[in-house]
C-alpha atoms as a printed R data frame, in Angstrom:
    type eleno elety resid chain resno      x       y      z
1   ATOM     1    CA   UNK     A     1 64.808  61.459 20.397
2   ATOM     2    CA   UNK     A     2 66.631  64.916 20.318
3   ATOM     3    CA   UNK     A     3 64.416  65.928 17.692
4   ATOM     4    CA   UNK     A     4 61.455  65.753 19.890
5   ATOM     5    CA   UNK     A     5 62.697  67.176 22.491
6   ATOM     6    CA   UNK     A     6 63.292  70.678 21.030
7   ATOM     7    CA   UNK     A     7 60.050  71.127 19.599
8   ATOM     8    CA   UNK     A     8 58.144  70.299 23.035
9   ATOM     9    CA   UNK     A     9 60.673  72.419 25.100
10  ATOM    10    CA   UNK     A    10 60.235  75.540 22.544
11  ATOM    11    CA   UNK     A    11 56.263  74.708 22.681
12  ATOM    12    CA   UNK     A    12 56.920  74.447 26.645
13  ATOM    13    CA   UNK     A    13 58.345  77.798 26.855
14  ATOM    14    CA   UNK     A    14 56.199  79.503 24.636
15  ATOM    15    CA   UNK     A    15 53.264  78.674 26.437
16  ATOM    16    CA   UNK     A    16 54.909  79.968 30.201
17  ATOM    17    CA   UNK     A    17 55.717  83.107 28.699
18  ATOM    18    CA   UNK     A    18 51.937  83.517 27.389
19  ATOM    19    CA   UNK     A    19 50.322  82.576 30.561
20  ATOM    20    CA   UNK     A    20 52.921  85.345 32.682
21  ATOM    21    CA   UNK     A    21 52.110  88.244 30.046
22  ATOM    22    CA   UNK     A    22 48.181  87.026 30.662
23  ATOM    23    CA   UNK     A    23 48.143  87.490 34.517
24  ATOM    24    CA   UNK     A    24 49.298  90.893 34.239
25  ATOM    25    CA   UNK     A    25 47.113  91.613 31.580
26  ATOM    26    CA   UNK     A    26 46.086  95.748 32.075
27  ATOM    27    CA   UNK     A    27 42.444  97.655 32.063
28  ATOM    28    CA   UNK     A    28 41.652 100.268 30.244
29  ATOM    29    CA   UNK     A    29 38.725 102.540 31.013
30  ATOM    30    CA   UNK     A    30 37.392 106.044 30.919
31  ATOM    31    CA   UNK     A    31 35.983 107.884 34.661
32  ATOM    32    CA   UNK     A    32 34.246 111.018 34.210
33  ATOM    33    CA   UNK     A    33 35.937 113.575 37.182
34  ATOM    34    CA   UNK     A    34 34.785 117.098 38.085
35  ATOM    35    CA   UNK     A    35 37.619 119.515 37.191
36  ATOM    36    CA   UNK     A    36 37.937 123.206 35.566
37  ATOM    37    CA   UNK     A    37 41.322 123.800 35.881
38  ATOM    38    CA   UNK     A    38 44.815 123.361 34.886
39  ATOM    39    CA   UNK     A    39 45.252 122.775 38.580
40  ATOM    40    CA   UNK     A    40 42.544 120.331 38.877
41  ATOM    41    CA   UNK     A    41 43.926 118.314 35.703
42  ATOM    42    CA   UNK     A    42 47.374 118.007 37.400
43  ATOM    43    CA   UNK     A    43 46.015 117.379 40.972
44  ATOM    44    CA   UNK     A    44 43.355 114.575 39.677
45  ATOM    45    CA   UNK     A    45 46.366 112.803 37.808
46  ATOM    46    CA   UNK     A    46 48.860 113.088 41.047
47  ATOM    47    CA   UNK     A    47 45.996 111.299 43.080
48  ATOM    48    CA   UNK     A    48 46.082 108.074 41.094
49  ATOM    49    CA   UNK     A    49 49.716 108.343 40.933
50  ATOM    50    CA   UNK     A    50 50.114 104.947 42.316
51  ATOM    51    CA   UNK     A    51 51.238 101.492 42.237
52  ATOM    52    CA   UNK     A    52 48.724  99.656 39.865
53  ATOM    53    CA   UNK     A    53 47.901 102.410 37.818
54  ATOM    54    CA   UNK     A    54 50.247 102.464 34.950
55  ATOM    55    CA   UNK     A    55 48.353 105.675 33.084
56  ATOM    56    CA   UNK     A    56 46.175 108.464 33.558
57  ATOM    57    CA   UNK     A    57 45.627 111.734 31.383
58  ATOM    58    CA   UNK     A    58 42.661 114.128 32.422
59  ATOM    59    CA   UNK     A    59 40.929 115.639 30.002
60  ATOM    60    CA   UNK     A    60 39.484 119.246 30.751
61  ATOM    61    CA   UNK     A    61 37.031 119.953 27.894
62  ATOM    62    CA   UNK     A    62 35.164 116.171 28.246
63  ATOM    63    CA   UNK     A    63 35.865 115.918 32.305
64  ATOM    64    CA   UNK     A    64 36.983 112.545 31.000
65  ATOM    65    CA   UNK     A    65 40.092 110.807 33.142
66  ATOM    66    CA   UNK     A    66 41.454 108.266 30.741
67  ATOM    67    CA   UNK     A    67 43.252 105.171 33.180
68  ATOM    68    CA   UNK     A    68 45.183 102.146 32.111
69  ATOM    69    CA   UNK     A    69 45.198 100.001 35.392
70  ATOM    70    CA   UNK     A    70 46.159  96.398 36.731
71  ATOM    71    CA   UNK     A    71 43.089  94.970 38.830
72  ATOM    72    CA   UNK     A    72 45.382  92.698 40.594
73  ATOM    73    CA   UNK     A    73 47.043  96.037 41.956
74  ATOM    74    CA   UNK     A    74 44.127  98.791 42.453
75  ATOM    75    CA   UNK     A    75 40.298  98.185 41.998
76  ATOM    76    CA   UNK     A    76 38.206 100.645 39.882
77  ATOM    77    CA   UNK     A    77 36.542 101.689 43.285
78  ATOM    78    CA   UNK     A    78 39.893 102.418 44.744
79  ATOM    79    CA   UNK     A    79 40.339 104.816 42.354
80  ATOM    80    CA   UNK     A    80 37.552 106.144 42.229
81  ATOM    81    CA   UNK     A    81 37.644 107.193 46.353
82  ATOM    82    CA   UNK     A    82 41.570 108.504 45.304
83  ATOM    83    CA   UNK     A    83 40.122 110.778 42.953
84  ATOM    84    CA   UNK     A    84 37.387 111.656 45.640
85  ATOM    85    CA   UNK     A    85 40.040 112.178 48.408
86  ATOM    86    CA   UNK     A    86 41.427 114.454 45.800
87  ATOM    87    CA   UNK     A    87 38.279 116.519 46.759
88  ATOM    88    CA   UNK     A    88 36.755 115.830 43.301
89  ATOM    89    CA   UNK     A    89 33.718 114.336 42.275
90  ATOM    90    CA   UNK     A    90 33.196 111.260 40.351
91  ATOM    91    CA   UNK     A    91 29.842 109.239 39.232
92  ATOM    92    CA   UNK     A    92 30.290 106.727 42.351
93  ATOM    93    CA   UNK     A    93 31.862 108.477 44.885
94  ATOM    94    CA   UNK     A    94 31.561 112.141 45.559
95  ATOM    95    CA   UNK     A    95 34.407 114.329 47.340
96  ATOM    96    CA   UNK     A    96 33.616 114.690 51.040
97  ATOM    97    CA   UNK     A    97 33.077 118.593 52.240
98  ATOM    98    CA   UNK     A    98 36.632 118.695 54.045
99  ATOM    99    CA   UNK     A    99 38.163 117.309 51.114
100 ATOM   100    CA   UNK     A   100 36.811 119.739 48.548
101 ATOM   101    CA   UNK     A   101 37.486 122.646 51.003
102 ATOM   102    CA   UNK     A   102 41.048 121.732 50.588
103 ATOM   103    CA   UNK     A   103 40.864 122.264 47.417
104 ATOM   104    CA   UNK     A   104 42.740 125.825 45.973
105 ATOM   105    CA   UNK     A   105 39.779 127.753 44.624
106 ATOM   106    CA   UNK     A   106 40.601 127.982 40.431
């Protein structure tokens, strides 16, 4: 009976540790943002800076924002109206005028 046992608690444990690594399973996608500047670069990756985001890295020359995010943590569309807050545009949501006036002229 010992026999048996180890296989089904090994099976038992390999399948917990599966289904924990699944439910915080991570999203990768690619936003376009509106930015010139150095300054823009490091201000758009400071505003999604937060919990659930676990990468960002603006890209200048393709206006590209490459995120790695947990869904379970931030939405897409959360992070798209941090960017915007940012006072910089974004396909959905565009950078209100008081937000882009705060932004330092580059």
């Amino acid at each position: 009976m010992k026999n048996f046992k180890t296989p089904f608690f090994l099976l038992l444990l390999t399948f917990i540790s599966f289904s924990a690594f699944a439910g915080n399973k991570a999203t990768e996608t690619t936003i376009w943002v509106d930015g010139v500047c150095d300054m823009c670069k490091e201000r758009i990756e400071l505003a999604v800076d937060v919990k659930g985001v676990k990468f960002a890295e603006y890209d200048l020359k393709t206006k590209e924002l490459k995120i790695v995010f947990n869904e379970k943590k931030i939405s897409l569309k959360e992070i798209h109206e941090l960017i915007a807050k940012a006072g910089h545009d974004t396909k959905e949501v565009k950078a209100t005028d008081e937000a882009y006036a705060n932004v330092h002229g580059c």
